[in-house]
């Protein structure tokens, strides 16, 4: 999927994150999708890893599908994300001890089309990811929702940050110790820190 010009600027500030859809912006231009800044997805830890790995239900002619992604942590755990039609971005984590996956949980809820692929990166117990959605992405239009997400520790809580009308992040850099994750596209930056989370809307 082609990405068009960037419409967001660098992001700054710090916010404590809540539940459901996270909303934030490229620097200085906040187009809030739900009245919040950055928010947090949380799911109860069941301690249960007996589920199969799920896959996206979005058709893809090639292999592998860009609508599924997986990353392995140094301790043997894994995180897998996938898009589901009319739902959004979902996540599962794998326990090497239980040899199974957690129940699928929603990281970002949206009914718009999935755009491009999912990027996942893990370092020192911190997992960072991003994905994009758009009203007409299936028809070739650029994203209208760019979601960044980070989880640490037991991987049961995902901090999310949404940038509206942005072409999407291209790279993730997770710092040593997992204390910071930087999402970037060209000169634009979005920084998450373990101490403060994602920035507030500008």
Short mmCIF file of C-alpha atoms in Angstrom, two decimals:
data_model
loop_
_atom_site.label_atom_id
_atom_site.label_comp_id
_atom_site.label_asym_id
_atom_site.label_seq_id
_atom_site.Cartn_x
_atom_site.Cartn_y
_atom_site.Cartn_z
CA UNK A 1 0.00 0.00 0.00
CA UNK A 2 1.47 3.36 -0.92
CA UNK A 3 1.83 5.99 1.73
CA UNK A 4 1.37 9.62 0.85
CA UNK A 5 2.83 12.77 2.43
CA UNK A 6 3.28 13.10 6.14
CA UNK A 7 0.69 15.21 7.88
CA UNK A 8 1.95 14.96 11.46
CA UNK A 9 4.86 16.62 13.26
CA UNK A 10 7.02 15.47 16.18
CA UNK A 11 5.24 14.54 19.39
CA UNK A 12 6.11 15.57 22.95
CA UNK A 13 4.83 15.58 26.51
CA UNK A 14 3.88 12.85 28.92
CA UNK A 15 0.53 11.25 29.81
CA UNK A 16 -0.66 8.55 32.12
CA UNK A 17 -2.59 6.15 29.96
CA UNK A 18 -6.19 4.89 30.43
CA UNK A 19 -8.41 2.24 28.74
CA UNK A 20 -9.79 1.74 25.18
CA UNK A 21 -8.86 3.69 22.07
CA UNK A 22 -5.73 5.83 22.51
CA UNK A 23 -5.68 9.21 20.81
CA UNK A 24 -2.71 11.48 20.11
CA UNK A 25 -1.25 13.56 17.36
CA UNK A 26 1.75 14.59 15.44
CA UNK A 27 3.25 17.54 17.21
CA UNK A 28 1.14 20.58 17.67
CA UNK A 29 -1.76 19.37 15.52
CA UNK A 30 -4.15 17.39 17.65
CA UNK A 31 -7.10 15.85 15.83
CA UNK A 32 -8.58 13.93 18.72
CA UNK A 33 -10.51 10.81 17.81
CA UNK A 34 -12.20 10.39 21.15
CA UNK A 35 -11.49 13.23 23.54
CA UNK A 36 -8.38 11.71 25.12
CA UNK A 37 -4.65 12.03 24.60
CA UNK A 38 -2.92 8.68 24.83
CA UNK A 39 -4.71 5.81 26.48
CA UNK A 40 -4.12 2.25 27.58
CA UNK A 41 -5.66 -1.06 26.68
CA UNK A 42 -5.83 -3.43 29.62
CA UNK A 43 -6.96 -7.00 29.90
CA UNK A 44 -7.14 -9.19 32.98
CA UNK A 45 -4.37 -11.76 33.16
CA UNK A 46 -6.02 -15.16 33.30
CA UNK A 47 -2.76 -17.04 33.66
CA UNK A 48 -4.22 -19.23 30.95
CA UNK A 49 -2.20 -20.02 27.83
CA UNK A 50 -4.19 -22.84 26.28
CA UNK A 51 -5.47 -21.14 23.14
CA UNK A 52 -4.35 -21.66 19.53
CA UNK A 53 -2.59 -18.93 17.58
CA UNK A 54 -5.14 -16.89 15.65
CA UNK A 55 -4.72 -15.33 12.22
CA UNK A 56 -6.23 -12.37 10.40
CA UNK A 57 -9.47 -12.95 8.52
CA UNK A 58 -8.51 -10.42 5.84
CA UNK A 59 -7.88 -12.15 2.48
CA UNK A 60 -4.32 -11.97 1.13
CA UNK A 61 -3.17 -13.60 -2.10
CA UNK A 62 0.51 -13.86 -1.17
CA UNK A 63 2.36 -15.41 1.74
CA UNK A 64 3.00 -14.45 4.43
CA UNK A 65 0.11 -12.08 5.03
CA UNK A 66 1.16 -8.60 6.23
CA UNK A 67 -1.90 -8.63 8.49
CA UNK A 68 -0.19 -11.09 10.88
CA UNK A 69 3.03 -10.40 12.79
CA UNK A 70 5.03 -12.13 15.50
CA UNK A 71 8.11 -11.37 17.62
CA UNK A 72 10.10 -13.49 20.09
CA UNK A 73 11.42 -12.20 23.41
CA UNK A 74 14.76 -13.24 24.90
CA UNK A 75 13.03 -15.32 27.60
CA UNK A 76 11.23 -17.46 25.03
CA UNK A 77 7.88 -15.69 25.18
CA UNK A 78 6.32 -14.46 21.95
CA UNK A 79 3.85 -11.78 20.97
CA UNK A 80 1.61 -12.12 17.93
CA UNK A 81 -0.69 -9.47 16.48
CA UNK A 82 -3.31 -9.67 13.75
CA UNK A 83 -6.00 -7.54 12.15
CA UNK A 84 -9.64 -8.63 12.17
CA UNK A 85 -12.33 -7.15 9.94
CA UNK A 86 -14.63 -4.76 11.75
CA UNK A 87 -12.70 -5.20 15.02
CA UNK A 88 -9.19 -3.77 14.73
CA UNK A 89 -5.81 -4.84 16.09
CA UNK A 90 -5.64 -7.91 18.35
CA UNK A 91 -2.83 -9.51 20.35
CA UNK A 92 -1.86 -12.84 21.89
CA UNK A 93 1.20 -13.79 23.93
CA UNK A 94 2.86 -17.20 24.03
CA UNK A 95 4.09 -18.92 27.21
CA UNK A 96 7.02 -21.31 26.64
CA UNK A 97 6.23 -22.94 29.97
CA UNK A 98 2.58 -23.63 29.11
CA UNK A 99 3.40 -24.13 25.44
CA UNK A 100 0.31 -22.23 24.41
CA UNK A 101 -1.10 -18.80 23.58
CA UNK A 102 -3.23 -16.45 25.66
CA UNK A 103 -6.76 -15.62 24.62
CA UNK A 104 -6.86 -13.01 21.88
CA UNK A 105 -7.30 -9.45 23.25
CA UNK A 106 -8.16 -6.18 21.54
CA UNK A 107 -5.38 -3.58 21.48
CA UNK A 108 -7.08 -1.04 19.22
CA UNK A 109 -10.75 -1.06 18.23
CA UNK A 110 -11.82 0.26 14.84
CA UNK A 111 -14.14 -0.75 12.01
CA UNK A 112 -12.05 0.91 9.30
CA UNK A 113 -9.93 -1.02 6.79
CA UNK A 114 -6.51 -2.37 7.74
CA UNK A 115 -3.63 -0.67 5.93
CA UNK A 116 -0.19 -2.06 5.16
CA UNK A 117 1.33 -4.43 7.70
CA UNK A 118 1.98 -4.73 11.43
CA UNK A 119 5.46 -4.04 12.81
CA UNK A 120 6.59 -5.61 16.10
CA UNK A 121 9.86 -5.18 17.98
CA UNK A 122 11.00 -6.53 21.35
CA UNK A 123 13.97 -5.79 23.59
CA UNK A 124 14.69 -6.46 27.26
CA UNK A 125 11.08 -7.28 28.14
CA UNK A 126 9.48 -4.36 26.27
CA UNK A 127 7.39 -5.00 23.15
CA UNK A 128 6.50 -2.16 20.78
CA UNK A 129 4.23 -2.27 17.74
CA UNK A 130 2.45 -0.13 15.20
CA UNK A 131 -0.31 -0.59 12.66
CA UNK A 132 -2.45 1.56 10.39
CA UNK A 133 -6.11 1.76 9.41
CA UNK A 134 -8.13 3.87 7.02
CA UNK A 135 -11.69 4.33 5.81
CA UNK A 136 -10.79 3.38 2.24
CA UNK A 137 -7.47 1.60 2.67
CA UNK A 138 -8.81 -1.46 0.88
CA UNK A 139 -9.27 0.78 -2.17
CA UNK A 140 -5.73 2.13 -2.04
CA UNK A 141 -6.25 5.26 0.05
CA UNK A 142 -3.68 6.26 2.73
CA UNK A 143 -4.20 5.59 6.46
CA UNK A 144 -6.40 7.81 8.58
CA UNK A 145 -5.50 6.08 11.89
CA UNK A 146 -1.91 5.24 12.89
CA UNK A 147 -1.65 3.30 16.13
CA UNK A 148 1.49 2.84 18.26
CA UNK A 149 1.38 0.38 21.18
CA UNK A 150 3.77 -0.76 23.92
CA UNK A 151 3.60 -3.47 26.60
CA UNK A 152 6.01 -4.58 29.33
CA UNK A 153 6.24 -7.18 32.09
CA UNK A 154 3.45 -9.76 31.84
CA UNK A 155 2.29 -8.21 28.55
CA UNK A 156 -1.30 -7.87 29.76
CA UNK A 157 -1.54 -4.07 29.42
CA UNK A 158 -0.94 -2.20 26.18
CA UNK A 159 -0.36 1.54 26.14
CA UNK A 160 -1.63 3.00 22.86
CA UNK A 161 -1.25 6.28 21.02
CA UNK A 162 -3.32 7.23 17.97
CA UNK A 163 -2.26 9.75 15.33
CA UNK A 164 -4.99 10.81 12.91
CA UNK A 165 -4.50 11.48 9.19
CA UNK A 166 -0.87 10.39 9.22
CA UNK A 167 0.92 8.09 6.79
CA UNK A 168 2.07 5.79 9.56
CA UNK A 169 5.27 5.05 11.44
CA UNK A 170 8.09 3.30 9.57
CA UNK A 171 10.51 2.17 12.29
CA UNK A 172 10.71 1.33 16.00
CA UNK A 173 13.84 1.59 18.15
CA UNK A 174 13.68 0.10 21.66
CA UNK A 175 16.43 1.29 24.00
CA UNK A 176 18.57 -0.99 26.17
CA UNK A 177 16.71 -2.06 29.27
CA UNK A 178 13.40 -1.56 27.48
CA UNK A 179 12.97 1.82 29.15
CA UNK A 180 12.20 3.75 25.97
CA UNK A 181 10.70 3.09 22.53
CA UNK A 182 10.94 5.58 19.67
CA UNK A 183 8.60 5.39 16.68
CA UNK A 184 9.82 7.27 13.63
CA UNK A 185 8.98 8.30 10.09
CA UNK A 186 11.52 10.58 8.44
CA UNK A 187 12.13 13.38 10.92
CA UNK A 188 8.91 12.74 12.87
CA UNK A 189 9.21 11.04 16.24
CA UNK A 190 6.90 9.58 18.88
CA UNK A 191 8.55 8.53 22.15
CA UNK A 192 7.19 6.17 24.81
CA UNK A 193 9.00 5.86 28.14
CA UNK A 194 8.54 3.29 30.87
CA UNK A 195 8.36 6.08 33.43
CA UNK A 196 5.84 8.31 31.67
CA UNK A 197 4.20 6.41 28.83
CA UNK A 198 3.23 8.19 25.62
CA UNK A 199 3.02 11.99 25.26
CA UNK A 200 -0.20 13.91 25.68
CA UNK A 201 -1.89 15.47 22.67
CA UNK A 202 -0.27 18.72 21.53
#
